[in-house]
XYZ file of C-alpha atoms in Angstrom:
279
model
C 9.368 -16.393 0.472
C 7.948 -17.222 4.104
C 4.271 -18.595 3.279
C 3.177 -16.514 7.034
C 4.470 -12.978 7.577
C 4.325 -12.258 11.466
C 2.988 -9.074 12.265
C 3.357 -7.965 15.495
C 0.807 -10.222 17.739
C -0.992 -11.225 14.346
C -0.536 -13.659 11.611
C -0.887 -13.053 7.618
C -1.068 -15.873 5.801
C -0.032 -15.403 2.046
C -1.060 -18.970 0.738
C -3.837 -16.907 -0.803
C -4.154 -13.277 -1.558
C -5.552 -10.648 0.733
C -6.847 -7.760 0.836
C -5.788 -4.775 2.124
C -8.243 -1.685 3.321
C -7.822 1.928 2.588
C -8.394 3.837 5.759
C -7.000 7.831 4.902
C -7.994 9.831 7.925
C -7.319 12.890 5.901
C -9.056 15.917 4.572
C -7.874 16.068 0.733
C -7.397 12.238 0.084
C -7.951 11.530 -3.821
C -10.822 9.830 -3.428
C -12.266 9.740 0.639
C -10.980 12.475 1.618
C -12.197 13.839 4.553
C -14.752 10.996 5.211
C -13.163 9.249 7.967
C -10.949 12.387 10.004
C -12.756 11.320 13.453
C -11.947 8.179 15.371
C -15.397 7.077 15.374
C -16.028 7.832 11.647
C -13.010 5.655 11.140
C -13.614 3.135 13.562
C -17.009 2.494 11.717
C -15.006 2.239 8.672
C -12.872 -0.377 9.637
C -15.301 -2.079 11.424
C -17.036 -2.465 7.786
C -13.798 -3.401 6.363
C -12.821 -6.295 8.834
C -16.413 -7.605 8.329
C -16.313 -7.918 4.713
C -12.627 -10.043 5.102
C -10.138 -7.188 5.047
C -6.857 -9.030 6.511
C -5.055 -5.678 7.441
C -6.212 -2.234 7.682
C -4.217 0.767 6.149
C -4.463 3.812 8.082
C -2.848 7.189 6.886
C -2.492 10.325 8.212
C -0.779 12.136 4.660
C -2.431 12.511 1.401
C 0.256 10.987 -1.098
C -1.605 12.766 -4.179
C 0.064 14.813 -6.781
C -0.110 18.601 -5.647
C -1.668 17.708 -2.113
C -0.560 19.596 1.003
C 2.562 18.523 3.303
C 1.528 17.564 6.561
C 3.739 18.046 9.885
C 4.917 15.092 11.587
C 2.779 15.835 15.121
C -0.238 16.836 13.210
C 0.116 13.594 11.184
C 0.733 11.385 14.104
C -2.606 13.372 15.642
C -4.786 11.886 13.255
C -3.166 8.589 13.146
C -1.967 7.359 16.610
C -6.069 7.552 18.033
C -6.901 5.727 15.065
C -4.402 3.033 15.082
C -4.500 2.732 19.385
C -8.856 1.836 18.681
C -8.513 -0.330 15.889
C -5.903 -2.627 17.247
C -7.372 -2.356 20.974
C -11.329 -3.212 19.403
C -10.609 -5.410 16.122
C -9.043 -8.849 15.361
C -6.922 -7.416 12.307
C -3.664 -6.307 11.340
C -3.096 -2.652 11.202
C -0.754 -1.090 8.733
C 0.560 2.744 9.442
C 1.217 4.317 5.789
C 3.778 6.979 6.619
C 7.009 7.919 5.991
C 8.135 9.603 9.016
C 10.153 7.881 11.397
C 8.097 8.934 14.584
C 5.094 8.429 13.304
C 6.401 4.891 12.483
C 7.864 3.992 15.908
C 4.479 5.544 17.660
C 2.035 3.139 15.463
C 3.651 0.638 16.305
C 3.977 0.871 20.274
C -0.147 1.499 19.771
C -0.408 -1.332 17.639
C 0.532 -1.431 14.404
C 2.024 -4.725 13.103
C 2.773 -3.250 9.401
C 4.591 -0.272 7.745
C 3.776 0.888 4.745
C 6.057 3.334 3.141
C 5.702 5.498 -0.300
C 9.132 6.614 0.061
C 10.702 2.700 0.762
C 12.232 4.445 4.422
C 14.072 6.647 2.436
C 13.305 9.668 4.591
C 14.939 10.840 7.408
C 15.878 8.475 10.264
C 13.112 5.937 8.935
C 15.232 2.954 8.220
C 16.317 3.316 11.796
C 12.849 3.332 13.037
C 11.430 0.706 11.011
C 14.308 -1.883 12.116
C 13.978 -1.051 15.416
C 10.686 -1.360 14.827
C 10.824 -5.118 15.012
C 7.303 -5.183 12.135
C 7.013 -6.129 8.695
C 8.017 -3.226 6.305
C 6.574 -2.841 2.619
C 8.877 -0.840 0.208
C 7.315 0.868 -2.431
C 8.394 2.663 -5.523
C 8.403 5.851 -6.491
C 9.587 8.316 -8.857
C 12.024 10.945 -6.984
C 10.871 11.362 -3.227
C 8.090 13.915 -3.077
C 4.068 12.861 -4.112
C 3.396 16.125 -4.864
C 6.028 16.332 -7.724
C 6.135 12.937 -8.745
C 4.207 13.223 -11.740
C 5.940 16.510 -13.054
C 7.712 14.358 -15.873
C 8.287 10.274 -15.186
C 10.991 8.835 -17.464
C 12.214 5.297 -17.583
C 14.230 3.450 -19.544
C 12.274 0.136 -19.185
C 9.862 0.844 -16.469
C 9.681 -2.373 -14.962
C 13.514 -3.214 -14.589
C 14.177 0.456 -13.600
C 11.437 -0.312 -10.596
C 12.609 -3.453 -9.888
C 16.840 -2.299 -9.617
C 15.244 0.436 -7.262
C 13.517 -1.963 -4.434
C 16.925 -4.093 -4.653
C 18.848 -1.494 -3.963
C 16.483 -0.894 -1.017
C 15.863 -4.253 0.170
C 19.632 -4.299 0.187
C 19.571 -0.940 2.387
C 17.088 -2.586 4.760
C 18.991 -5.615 5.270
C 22.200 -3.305 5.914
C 19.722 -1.665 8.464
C 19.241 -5.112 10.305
C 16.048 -5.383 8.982
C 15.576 -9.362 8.061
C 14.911 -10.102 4.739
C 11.696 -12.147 5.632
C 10.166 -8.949 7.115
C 9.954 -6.799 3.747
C 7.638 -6.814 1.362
C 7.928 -4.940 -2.282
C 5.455 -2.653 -4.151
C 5.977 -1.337 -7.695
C 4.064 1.746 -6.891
C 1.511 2.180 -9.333
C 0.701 5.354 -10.171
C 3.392 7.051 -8.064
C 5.116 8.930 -10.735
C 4.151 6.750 -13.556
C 2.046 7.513 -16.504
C -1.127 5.583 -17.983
C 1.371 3.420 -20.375
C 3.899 2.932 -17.754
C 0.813 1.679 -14.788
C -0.466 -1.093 -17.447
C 2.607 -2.237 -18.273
C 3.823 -2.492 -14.539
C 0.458 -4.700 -14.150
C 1.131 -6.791 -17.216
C 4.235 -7.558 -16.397
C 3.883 -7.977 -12.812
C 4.953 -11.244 -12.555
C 8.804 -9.896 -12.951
C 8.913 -8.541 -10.040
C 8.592 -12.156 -8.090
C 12.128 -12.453 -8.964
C 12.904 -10.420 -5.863
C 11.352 -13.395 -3.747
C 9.231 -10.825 -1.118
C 5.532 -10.884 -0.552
C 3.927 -8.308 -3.475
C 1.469 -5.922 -3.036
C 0.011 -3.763 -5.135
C -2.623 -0.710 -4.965
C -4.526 -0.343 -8.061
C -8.365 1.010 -6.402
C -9.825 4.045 -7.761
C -6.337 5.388 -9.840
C -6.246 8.137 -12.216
C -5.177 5.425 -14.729
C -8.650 3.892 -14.621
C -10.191 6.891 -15.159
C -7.908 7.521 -18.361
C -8.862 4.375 -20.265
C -12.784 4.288 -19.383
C -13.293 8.269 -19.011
C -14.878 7.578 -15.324
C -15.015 9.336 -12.171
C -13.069 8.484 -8.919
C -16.141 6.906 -7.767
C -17.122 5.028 -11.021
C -13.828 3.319 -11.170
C -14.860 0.155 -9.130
C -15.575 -2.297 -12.420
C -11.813 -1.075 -13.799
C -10.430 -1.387 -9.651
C -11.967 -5.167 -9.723
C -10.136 -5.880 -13.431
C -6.687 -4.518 -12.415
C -6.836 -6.167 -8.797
C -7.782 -9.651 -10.937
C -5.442 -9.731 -13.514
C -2.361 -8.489 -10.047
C -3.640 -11.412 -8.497
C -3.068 -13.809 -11.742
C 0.284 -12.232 -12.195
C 1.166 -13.078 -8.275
C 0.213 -10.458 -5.958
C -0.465 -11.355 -2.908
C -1.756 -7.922 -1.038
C -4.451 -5.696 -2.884
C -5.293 -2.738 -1.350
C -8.403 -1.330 -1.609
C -11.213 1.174 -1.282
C -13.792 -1.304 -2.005
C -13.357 -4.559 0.186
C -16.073 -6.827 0.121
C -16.021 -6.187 -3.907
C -12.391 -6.903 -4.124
C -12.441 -9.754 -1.323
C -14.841 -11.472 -3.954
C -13.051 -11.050 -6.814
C -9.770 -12.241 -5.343
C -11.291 -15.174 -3.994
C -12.612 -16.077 -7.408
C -9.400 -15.674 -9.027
C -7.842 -17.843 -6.485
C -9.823 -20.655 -6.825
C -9.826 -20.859 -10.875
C -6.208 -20.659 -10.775
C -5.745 -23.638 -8.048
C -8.282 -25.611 -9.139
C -7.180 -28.718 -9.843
């Protein structure tokens, strides 16, 4: 695995973990939703984010949560492309588009973006066409069928973590096929995308497994409905349970956290870091 991923004019270095930003420029978001719909609101927003150490900013334009809405792809690329054009014109970060449409892809990144972030691992259509012509770093993530908003209807495995783990093969494998280059994908197991409480902690104890696919690993853990199960807390009372999930992903080898809360989880990363290389 490629210690630097090169994203579009920008550099992410993976020798340590980083942190990835939560910017949802939607109305009915789990957790911000509506918060950040105008470019300025958003721009302040990631503006916070880059000065507490955010390494790449995640804007979407879809809410991803069980039961939420479907959005079109121009009123999705509406709310994005604006967003994405000011953040990479104004701020020295990378920008990540989480999407899964294939114009909305190509669009972010003519305005910008040097990252694609996909719930649906470019299974949609025309998306693995977009993303390789696309030229950017690509993260795959899993999921349990292809639709958010039916994804937690009734998740089965037979061994959650190898079922997740054959899945992004088979799609890294896809990509490749695609002319994607290996060293421009990056894997997520996609917790709490059609998993339950038991199958989320598992996926986080045993994260380390999924290093056998030899890609960059990121994992988004802020805020989940799984936090809320154990400790019987809020969406916004989940940051103490966030901070002890993105710890323990960065002990087991993730090396992107995404996050609501940055300067929090920037902290607690960095202190994970340096117990475990401390020599």
């Amino acid at each position: 695995m490629s210690q630097v991923l090169q994203c579009a004019d920008r550099q992410l270095d993976l020798t340590c973990p980083q942190v990835m930003g939560i910017l949802n420029v939607t109305p009915d978001s789990f957790s911000d939703g509506g918060l950040f719909i105008s470019v300025d609101a958003a721009l302040i927003q990631a503006r916070k984010m880059v000065a507490e150490a955010a390494a790449i900013i995640d804007v979407g334009g879809e809410s991803t949560r069980p039961g939420a809405t479907a959005v079109s792809e121009q009123e999705e690329l509406d709310r994005v492309a604006p967003v994405v054009e000011a953040i990479a014109r104004e701020l020295p970060v990378i920008v990540s588009v989480d999407t899964s449409k294939a114009r909305v892809m190509s669009e972010a990144v003519a305005l910008g973006a040097g990252l694609i972030n996909d719930v649906r691992a470019l299974r949609g259509p025309g998306a693995l066409q977009a993303a390789s012509d696309a030229g950017v770093p690509v993260c795959l993530m899993h999921m349990a069928g292809d639709d958010p908003r039916s994804m937690q209807e009734d998740p089965h495995y037979v061994d959650v973590v190898d079922d997740i783990i054959r899945f992004l093969r088979g799609r890294i494998q896809a990509c490749e096929a695609a002319g994607i280059p290996a060293s421009q994908l990056l894997i997520d197991p996609g917790f709490g995308f059609g998993k339950r409480v038991a199958h989320n902690l598992l996926i986080v104890q045993r994260l380390h497994e999924f290093l056998s696919l030899d890609k960059p690993l990121l994992i988004g853990v802020s805020r989940k409905s799984t936090i809320g199960a154990v400790l019987d807390r809020a969406a916004d009372e989940r940051l103490p349970g966030s901070l002890a999930l993105a710890t323990m992903a960065c002990q087991e080898g993730a090396n992107i956290i995404r996050a609501h809360d940055v300067a929090a989880t920037v902290d607690a990363v960095k202190m994970c870091h340096a117990v475990m290389t401390a020599s």
